[in-house]
GROMACS .gro file of C-alpha atoms in nm:
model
  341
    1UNK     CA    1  -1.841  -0.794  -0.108
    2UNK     CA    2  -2.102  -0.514  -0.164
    3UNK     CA    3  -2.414  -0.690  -0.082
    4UNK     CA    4  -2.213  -0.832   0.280
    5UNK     CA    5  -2.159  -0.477   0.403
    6UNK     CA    6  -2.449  -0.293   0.297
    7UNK     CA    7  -2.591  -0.305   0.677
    8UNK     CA    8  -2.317  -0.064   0.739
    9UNK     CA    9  -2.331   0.220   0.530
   10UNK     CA   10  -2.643   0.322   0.693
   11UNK     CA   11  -2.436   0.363   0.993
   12UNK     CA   12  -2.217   0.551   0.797
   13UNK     CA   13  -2.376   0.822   0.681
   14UNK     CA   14  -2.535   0.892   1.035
   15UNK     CA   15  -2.206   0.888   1.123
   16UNK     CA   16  -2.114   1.179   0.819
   17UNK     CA   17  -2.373   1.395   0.917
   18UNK     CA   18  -2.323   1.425   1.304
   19UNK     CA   19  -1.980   1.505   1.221
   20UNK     CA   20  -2.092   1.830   1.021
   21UNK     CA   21  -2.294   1.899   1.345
   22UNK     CA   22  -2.092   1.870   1.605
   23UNK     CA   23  -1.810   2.088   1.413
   24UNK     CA   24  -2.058   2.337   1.434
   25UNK     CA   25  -2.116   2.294   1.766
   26UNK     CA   26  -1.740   2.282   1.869
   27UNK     CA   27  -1.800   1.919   2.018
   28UNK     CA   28  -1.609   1.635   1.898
   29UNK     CA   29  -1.719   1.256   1.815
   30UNK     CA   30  -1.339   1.085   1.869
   31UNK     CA   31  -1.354   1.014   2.230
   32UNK     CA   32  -1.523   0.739   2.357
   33UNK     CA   33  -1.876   0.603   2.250
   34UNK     CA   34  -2.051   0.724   2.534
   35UNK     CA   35  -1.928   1.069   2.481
   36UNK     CA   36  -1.652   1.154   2.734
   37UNK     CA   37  -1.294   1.217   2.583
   38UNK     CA   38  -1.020   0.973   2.558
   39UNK     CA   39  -0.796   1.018   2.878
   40UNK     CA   40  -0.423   0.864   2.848
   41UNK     CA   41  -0.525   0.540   2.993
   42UNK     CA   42  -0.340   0.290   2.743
   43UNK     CA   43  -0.079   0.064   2.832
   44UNK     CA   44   0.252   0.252   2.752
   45UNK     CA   45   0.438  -0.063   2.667
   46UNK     CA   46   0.390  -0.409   2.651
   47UNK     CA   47   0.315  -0.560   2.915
   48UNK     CA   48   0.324  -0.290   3.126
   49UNK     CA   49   0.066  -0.156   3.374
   50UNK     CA   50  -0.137   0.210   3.232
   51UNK     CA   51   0.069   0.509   3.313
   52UNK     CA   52  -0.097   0.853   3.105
   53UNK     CA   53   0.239   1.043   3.188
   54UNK     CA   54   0.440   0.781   3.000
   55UNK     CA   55   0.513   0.919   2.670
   56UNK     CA   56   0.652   0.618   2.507
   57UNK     CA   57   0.384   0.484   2.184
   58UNK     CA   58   0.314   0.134   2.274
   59UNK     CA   59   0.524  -0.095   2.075
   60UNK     CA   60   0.307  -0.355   1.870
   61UNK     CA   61   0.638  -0.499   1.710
   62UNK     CA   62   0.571  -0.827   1.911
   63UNK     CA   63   0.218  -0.852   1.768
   64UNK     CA   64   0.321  -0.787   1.399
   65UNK     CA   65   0.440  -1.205   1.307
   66UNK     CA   66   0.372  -1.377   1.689
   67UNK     CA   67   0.461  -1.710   1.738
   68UNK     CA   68   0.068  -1.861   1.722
   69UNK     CA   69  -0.169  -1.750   1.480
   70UNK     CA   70  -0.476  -1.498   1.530
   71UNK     CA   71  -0.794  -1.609   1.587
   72UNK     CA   72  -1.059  -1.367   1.474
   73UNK     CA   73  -1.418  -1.295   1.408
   74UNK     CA   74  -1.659  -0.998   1.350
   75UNK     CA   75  -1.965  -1.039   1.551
   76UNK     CA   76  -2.257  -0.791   1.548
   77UNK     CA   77  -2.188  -0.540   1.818
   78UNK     CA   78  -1.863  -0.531   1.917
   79UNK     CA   79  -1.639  -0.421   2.056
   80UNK     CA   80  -1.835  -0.159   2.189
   81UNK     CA   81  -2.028  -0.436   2.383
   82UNK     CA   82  -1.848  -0.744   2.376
   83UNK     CA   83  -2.123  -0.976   2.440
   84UNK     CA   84  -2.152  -1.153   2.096
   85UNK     CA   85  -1.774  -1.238   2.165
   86UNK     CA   86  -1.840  -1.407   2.503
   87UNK     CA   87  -2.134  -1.604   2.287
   88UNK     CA   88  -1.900  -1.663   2.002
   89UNK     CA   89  -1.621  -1.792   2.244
   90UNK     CA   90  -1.904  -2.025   2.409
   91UNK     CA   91  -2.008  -2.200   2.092
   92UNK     CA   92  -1.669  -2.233   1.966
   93UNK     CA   93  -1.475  -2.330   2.219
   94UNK     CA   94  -1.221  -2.075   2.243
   95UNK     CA   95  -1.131  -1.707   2.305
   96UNK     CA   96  -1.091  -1.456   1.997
   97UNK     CA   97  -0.785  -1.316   2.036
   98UNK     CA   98  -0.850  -1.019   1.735
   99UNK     CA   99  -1.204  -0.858   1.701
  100UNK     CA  100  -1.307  -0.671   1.367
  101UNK     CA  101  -1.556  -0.415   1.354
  102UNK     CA  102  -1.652  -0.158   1.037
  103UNK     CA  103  -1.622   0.234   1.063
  104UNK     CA  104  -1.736   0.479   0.834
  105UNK     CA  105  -1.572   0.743   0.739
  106UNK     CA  106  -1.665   1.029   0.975
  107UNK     CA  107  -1.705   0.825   1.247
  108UNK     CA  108  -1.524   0.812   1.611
  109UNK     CA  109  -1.270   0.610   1.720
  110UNK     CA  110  -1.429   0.352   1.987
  111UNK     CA  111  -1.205   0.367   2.260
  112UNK     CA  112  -1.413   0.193   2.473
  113UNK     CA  113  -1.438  -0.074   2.227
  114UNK     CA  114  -1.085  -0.132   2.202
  115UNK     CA  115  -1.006  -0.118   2.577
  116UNK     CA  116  -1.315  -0.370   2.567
  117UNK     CA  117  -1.161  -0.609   2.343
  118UNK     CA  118  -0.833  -0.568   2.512
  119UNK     CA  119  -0.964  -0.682   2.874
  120UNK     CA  120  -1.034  -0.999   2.709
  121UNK     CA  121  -0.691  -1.041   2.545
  122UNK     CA  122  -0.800  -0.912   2.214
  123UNK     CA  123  -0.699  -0.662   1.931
  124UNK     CA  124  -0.900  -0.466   1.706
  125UNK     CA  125  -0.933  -0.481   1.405
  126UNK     CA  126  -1.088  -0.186   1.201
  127UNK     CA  127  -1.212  -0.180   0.893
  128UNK     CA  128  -1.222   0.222   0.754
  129UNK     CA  129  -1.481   0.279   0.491
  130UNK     CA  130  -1.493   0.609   0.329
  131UNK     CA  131  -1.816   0.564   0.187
  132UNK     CA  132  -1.861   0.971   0.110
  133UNK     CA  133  -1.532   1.139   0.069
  134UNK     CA  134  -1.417   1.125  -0.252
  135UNK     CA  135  -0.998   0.957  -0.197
  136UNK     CA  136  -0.863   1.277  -0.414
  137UNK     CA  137  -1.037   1.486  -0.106
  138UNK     CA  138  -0.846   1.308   0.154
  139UNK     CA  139  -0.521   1.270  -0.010
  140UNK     CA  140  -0.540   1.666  -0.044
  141UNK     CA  141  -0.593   1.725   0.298
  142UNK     CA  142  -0.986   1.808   0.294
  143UNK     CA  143  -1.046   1.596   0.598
  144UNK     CA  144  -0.733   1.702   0.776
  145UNK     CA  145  -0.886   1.820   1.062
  146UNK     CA  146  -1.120   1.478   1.095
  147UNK     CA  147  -0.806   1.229   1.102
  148UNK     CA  148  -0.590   1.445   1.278
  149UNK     CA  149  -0.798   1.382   1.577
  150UNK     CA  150  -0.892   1.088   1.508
  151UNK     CA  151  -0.483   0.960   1.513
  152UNK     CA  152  -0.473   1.159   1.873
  153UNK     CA  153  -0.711   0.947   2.004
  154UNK     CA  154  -0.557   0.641   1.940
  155UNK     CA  155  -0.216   0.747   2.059
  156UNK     CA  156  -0.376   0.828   2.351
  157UNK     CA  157  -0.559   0.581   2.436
  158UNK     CA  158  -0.237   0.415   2.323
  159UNK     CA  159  -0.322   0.047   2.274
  160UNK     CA  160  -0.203  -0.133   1.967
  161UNK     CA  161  -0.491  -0.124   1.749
  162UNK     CA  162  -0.556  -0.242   1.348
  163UNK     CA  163  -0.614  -0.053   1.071
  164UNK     CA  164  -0.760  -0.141   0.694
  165UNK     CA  165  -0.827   0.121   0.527
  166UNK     CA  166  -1.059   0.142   0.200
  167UNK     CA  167  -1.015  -0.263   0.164
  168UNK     CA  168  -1.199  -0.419  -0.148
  169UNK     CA  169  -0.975  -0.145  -0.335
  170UNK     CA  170  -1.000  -0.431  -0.630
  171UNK     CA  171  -1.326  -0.476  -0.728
  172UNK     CA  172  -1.587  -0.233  -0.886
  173UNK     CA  173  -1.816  -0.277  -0.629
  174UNK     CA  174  -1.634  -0.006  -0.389
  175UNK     CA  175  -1.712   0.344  -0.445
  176UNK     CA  176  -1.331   0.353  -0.362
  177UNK     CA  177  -1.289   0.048  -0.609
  178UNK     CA  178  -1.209   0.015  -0.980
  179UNK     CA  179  -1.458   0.202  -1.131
  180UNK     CA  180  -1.423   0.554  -0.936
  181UNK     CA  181  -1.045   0.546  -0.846
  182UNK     CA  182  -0.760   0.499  -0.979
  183UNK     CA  183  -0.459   0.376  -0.825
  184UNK     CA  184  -0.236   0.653  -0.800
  185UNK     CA  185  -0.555   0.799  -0.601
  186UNK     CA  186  -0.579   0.518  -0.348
  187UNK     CA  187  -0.212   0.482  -0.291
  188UNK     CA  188  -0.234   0.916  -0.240
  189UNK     CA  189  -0.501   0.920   0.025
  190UNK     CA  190  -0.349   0.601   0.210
  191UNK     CA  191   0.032   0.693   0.201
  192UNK     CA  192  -0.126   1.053   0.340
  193UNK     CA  193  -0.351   0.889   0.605
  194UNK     CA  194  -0.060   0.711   0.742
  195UNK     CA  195   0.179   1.049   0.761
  196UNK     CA  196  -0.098   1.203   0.933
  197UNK     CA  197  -0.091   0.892   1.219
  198UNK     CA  198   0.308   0.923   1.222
  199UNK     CA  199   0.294   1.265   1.230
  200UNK     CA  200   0.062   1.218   1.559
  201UNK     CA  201   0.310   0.986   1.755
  202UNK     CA  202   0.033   0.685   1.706
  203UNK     CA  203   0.280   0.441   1.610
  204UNK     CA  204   0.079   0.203   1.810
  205UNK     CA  205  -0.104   0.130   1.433
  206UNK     CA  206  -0.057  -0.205   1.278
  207UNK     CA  207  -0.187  -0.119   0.928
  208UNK     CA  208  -0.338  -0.359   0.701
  209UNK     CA  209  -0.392  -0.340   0.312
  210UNK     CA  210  -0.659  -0.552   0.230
  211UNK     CA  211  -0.758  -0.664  -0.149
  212UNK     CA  212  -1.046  -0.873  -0.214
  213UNK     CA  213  -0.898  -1.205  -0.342
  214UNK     CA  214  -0.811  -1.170  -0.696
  215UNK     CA  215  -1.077  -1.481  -0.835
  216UNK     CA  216  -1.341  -1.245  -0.971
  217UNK     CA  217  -1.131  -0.970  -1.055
  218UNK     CA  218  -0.896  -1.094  -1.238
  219UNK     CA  219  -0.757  -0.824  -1.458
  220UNK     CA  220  -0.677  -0.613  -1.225
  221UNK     CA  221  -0.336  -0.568  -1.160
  222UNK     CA  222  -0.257  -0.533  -0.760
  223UNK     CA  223   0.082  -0.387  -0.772
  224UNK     CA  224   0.032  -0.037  -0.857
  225UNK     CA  225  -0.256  -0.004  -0.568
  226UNK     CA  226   0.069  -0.092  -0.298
  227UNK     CA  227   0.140   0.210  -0.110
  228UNK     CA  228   0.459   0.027  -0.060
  229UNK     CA  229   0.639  -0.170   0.276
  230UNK     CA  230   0.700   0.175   0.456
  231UNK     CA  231   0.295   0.179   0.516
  232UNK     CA  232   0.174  -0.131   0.558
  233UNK     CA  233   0.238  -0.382   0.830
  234UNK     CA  234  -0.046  -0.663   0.720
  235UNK     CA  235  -0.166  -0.811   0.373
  236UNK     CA  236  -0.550  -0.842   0.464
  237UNK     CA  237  -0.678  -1.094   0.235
  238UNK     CA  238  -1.061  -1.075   0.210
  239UNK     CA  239  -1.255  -1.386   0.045
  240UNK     CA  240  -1.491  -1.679   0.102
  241UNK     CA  241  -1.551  -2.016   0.094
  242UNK     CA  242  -1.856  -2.062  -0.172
  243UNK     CA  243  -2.059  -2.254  -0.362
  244UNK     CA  244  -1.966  -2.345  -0.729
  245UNK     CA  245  -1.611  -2.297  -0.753
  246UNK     CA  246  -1.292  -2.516  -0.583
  247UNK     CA  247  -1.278  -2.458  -0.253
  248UNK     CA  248  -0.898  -2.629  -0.217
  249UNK     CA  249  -0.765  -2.324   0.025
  250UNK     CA  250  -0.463  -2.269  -0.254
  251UNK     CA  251  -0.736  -2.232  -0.517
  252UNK     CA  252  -0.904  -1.966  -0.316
  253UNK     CA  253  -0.630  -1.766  -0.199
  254UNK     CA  254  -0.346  -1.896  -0.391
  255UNK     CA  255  -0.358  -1.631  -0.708
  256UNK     CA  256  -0.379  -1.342  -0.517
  257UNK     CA  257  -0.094  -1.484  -0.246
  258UNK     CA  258   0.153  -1.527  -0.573
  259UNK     CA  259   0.078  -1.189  -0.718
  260UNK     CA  260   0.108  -1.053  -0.399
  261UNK     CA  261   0.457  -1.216  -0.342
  262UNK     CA  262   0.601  -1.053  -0.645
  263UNK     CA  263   0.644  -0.717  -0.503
  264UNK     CA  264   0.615  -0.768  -0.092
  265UNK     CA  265   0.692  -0.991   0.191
  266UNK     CA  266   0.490  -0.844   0.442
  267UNK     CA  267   0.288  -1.114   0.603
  268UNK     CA  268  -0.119  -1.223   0.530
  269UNK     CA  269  -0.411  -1.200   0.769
  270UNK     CA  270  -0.725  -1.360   0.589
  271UNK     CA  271  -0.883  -1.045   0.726
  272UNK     CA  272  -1.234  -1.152   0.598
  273UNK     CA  273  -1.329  -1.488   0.567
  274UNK     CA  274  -1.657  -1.755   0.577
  275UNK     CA  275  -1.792  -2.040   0.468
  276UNK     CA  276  -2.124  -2.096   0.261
  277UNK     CA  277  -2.333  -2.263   0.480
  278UNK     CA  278  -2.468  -2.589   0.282
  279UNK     CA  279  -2.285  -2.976   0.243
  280UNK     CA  280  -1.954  -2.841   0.152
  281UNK     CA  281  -1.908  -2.607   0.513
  282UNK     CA  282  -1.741  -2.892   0.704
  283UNK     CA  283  -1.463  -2.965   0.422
  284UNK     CA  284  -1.425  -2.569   0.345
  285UNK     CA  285  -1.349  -2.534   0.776
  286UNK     CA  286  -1.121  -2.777   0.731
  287UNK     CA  287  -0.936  -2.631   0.435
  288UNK     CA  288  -0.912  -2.308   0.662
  289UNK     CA  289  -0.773  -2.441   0.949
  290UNK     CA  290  -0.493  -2.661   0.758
  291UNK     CA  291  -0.430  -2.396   0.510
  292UNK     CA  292  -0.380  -2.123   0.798
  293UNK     CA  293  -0.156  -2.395   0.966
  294UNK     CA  294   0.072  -2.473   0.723
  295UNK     CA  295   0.158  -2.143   0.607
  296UNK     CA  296   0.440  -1.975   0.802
  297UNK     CA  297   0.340  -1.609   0.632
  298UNK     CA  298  -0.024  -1.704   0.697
  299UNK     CA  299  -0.103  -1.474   1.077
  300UNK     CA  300  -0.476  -1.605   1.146
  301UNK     CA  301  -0.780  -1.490   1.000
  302UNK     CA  302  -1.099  -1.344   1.090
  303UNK     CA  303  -1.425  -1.527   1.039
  304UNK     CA  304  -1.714  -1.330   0.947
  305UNK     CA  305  -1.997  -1.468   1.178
  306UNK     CA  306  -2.260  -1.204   1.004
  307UNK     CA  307  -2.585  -1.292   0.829
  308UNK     CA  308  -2.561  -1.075   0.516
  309UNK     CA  309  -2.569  -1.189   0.168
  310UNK     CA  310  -2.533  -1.508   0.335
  311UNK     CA  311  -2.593  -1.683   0.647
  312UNK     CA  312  -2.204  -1.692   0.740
  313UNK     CA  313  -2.259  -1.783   1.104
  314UNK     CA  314  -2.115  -2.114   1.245
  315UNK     CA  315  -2.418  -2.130   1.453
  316UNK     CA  316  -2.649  -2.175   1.134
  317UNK     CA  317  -2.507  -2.487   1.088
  318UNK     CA  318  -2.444  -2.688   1.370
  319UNK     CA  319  -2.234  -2.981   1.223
  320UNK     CA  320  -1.991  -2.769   1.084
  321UNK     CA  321  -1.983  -2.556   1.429
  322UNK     CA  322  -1.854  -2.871   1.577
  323UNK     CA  323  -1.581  -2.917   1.315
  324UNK     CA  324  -1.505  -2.545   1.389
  325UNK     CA  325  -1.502  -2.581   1.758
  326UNK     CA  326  -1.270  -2.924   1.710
  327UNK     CA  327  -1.025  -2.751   1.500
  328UNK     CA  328  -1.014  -2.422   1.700
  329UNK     CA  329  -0.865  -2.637   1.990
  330UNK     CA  330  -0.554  -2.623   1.847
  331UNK     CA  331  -0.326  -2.458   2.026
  332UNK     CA  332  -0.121  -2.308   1.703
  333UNK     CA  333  -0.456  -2.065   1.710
  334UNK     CA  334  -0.511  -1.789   1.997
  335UNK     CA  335  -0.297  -1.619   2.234
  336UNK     CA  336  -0.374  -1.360   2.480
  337UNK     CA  337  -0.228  -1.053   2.318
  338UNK     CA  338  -0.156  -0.888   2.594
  339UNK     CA  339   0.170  -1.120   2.648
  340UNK     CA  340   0.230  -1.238   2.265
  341UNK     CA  341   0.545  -1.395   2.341
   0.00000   0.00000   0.00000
């Protein structure tokens, strides 16, 4: 959705520049927000107290099909500050166990954010945008230097963390989408991304390759954009509840699910996901919920409590904020994720 992520591109290319800048300046932007570099102070194993001289990745298999289902959102702010969640966790009724945030291209890995998140029992979740680096550039190695550091930081800080990278791959509206890339390109500059990581030790990735839901997009085929089961852990479906159309869960994510099912069966994470606010909001929560529920393959989703193109937040609409906060009791949704079994 190009007009729901526009607020972050700005970001973005801040983010591009400093980069350039601080590679002149021998200073790097991958440790944590405020500055200081990442020290070894993940956990080295689940469940397991922080120990920097143990040299074991942490292993996320636990957190790649749990028993429960996630229970996500993307809040303004976090996880860098992490008081939106506490707010979101107030109105709803419940803890978010997986917290999504948007990167640029360029920019540092939030360490702090993550360990944030991860005090509270939560994952992150982040979405990689390279807004200004063409894919053929980072499939050839061009920003070598950029995500080699930027996979040592993660392993270690060494806390299981999610990755999407270049989602929306589908539509036209990307600059990494139909119209600029083709999918021998994408599947390059991903399959390449993820050596890099492997290369690092920071198996403590849970990768995520996330289409836009294939309603408006139709003709394009999703197939040849799979970099295949070796790199990807998640199927991030991104797509909304809206206005105009039938809002039966299997109409909205059906299609893509069954396309998707011909060629993989890793599981789904509705990665991105809202309501429009307006009559229908209370019945399209409820399709959520149940259609999350009954699907086995289905991990959780991630509700996108921004105001962008719309007003996606639950609290804009305080009827269907109840129905949210009724459903969310459920105990099939949330877990701490720090003890997923």
């Amino acid at each position: 959705m190009r007009s729901v992520k526009r607020f972050f591109r700005v970001r973005a290319a801040l983010a591009g520049a400093l980069v350039g800048l601080l590679a002149l300046t021998g200073c790097s932007l991958l440790g944590d927000s405020g500055g200081s570099p990442v020290s070894g102070t993940g956990t080295a194993a689940p469940h397991s107290s922080a120990n920097p001289d143990q040299d074991i990745p942490y292993d996320v298999t636990p957190l790649l099909k749990p028993a429960k289902k996630y229970y996500g959102v993307a809040v303004p702010g976090a996880p860098t500050a992490m008081k939106s969640v506490d707010a979101y966790t107030g109105s709803t009724g419940k803890q978010p166990n997986l917290v999504e945030y948007y990167a640029g291209w360029g920019d540092g890995f939030d360490a702090t954010g993550v360990r944030n998140a991860w005090a509270e029992g939560a994952l992150t979740l982040m979405s990689w945008e390279p807004f200004d680096t063409p894919l053929t550039d980072i499939a050839a190695g061009r920003s070598d230097p950029y995500v080699k550091e930027y996979a040592a930081a993660v392993r270690r800080l060494n806390l299981p963390v999610v990755i999407d990278f270049a989602d929306e791959f589908n539509g036209h509206w990307e600059k990494w989408g139909t119209d600029h890339v083709t999918p021998a390109q994408y599947v390059a500059a991903w399959r390449h991304i993820h050596r890099t990581f492997v290369d690092a030790g920071a198996t403590n990735v849970i990768w995520a390759w996330s289409p836009n839901i294939v309603n408006p997009v139709r003709n394009v085929k999703l197939e040849p954009y799979y970099p295949g089961d070796a790199y990807v852990d998640w199927v991030g479906l991104i797509g909304y509840f809206t206005t105009g159309s039938d809002n039966a869960f299997d109409s909205v994510f059906g299609p893509t699910r069954d396309r998707i099912r011909t060629f993989t069966e890793k599981p789904f994470l509705l990665l991105e996901t809202a309501a429009m606010p307006g009559e229908r909001r209370r019945a399209d929560i409820r399709n959520l919920f149940a259609g999350v529920a009954a699907d086995d393959d289905m991990l959780g989703f991630v509700w996108f409590n921004h105001k962008k193109r719309a007003d996606w937040r639950l609290e804009a609409s305080p009827l269907a904020l109840k129905e949210f906060k009724r459903l969310a009791a459920d105990d099939r949704f949330g877990f701490d994720v720090r003890k997923p079994s």
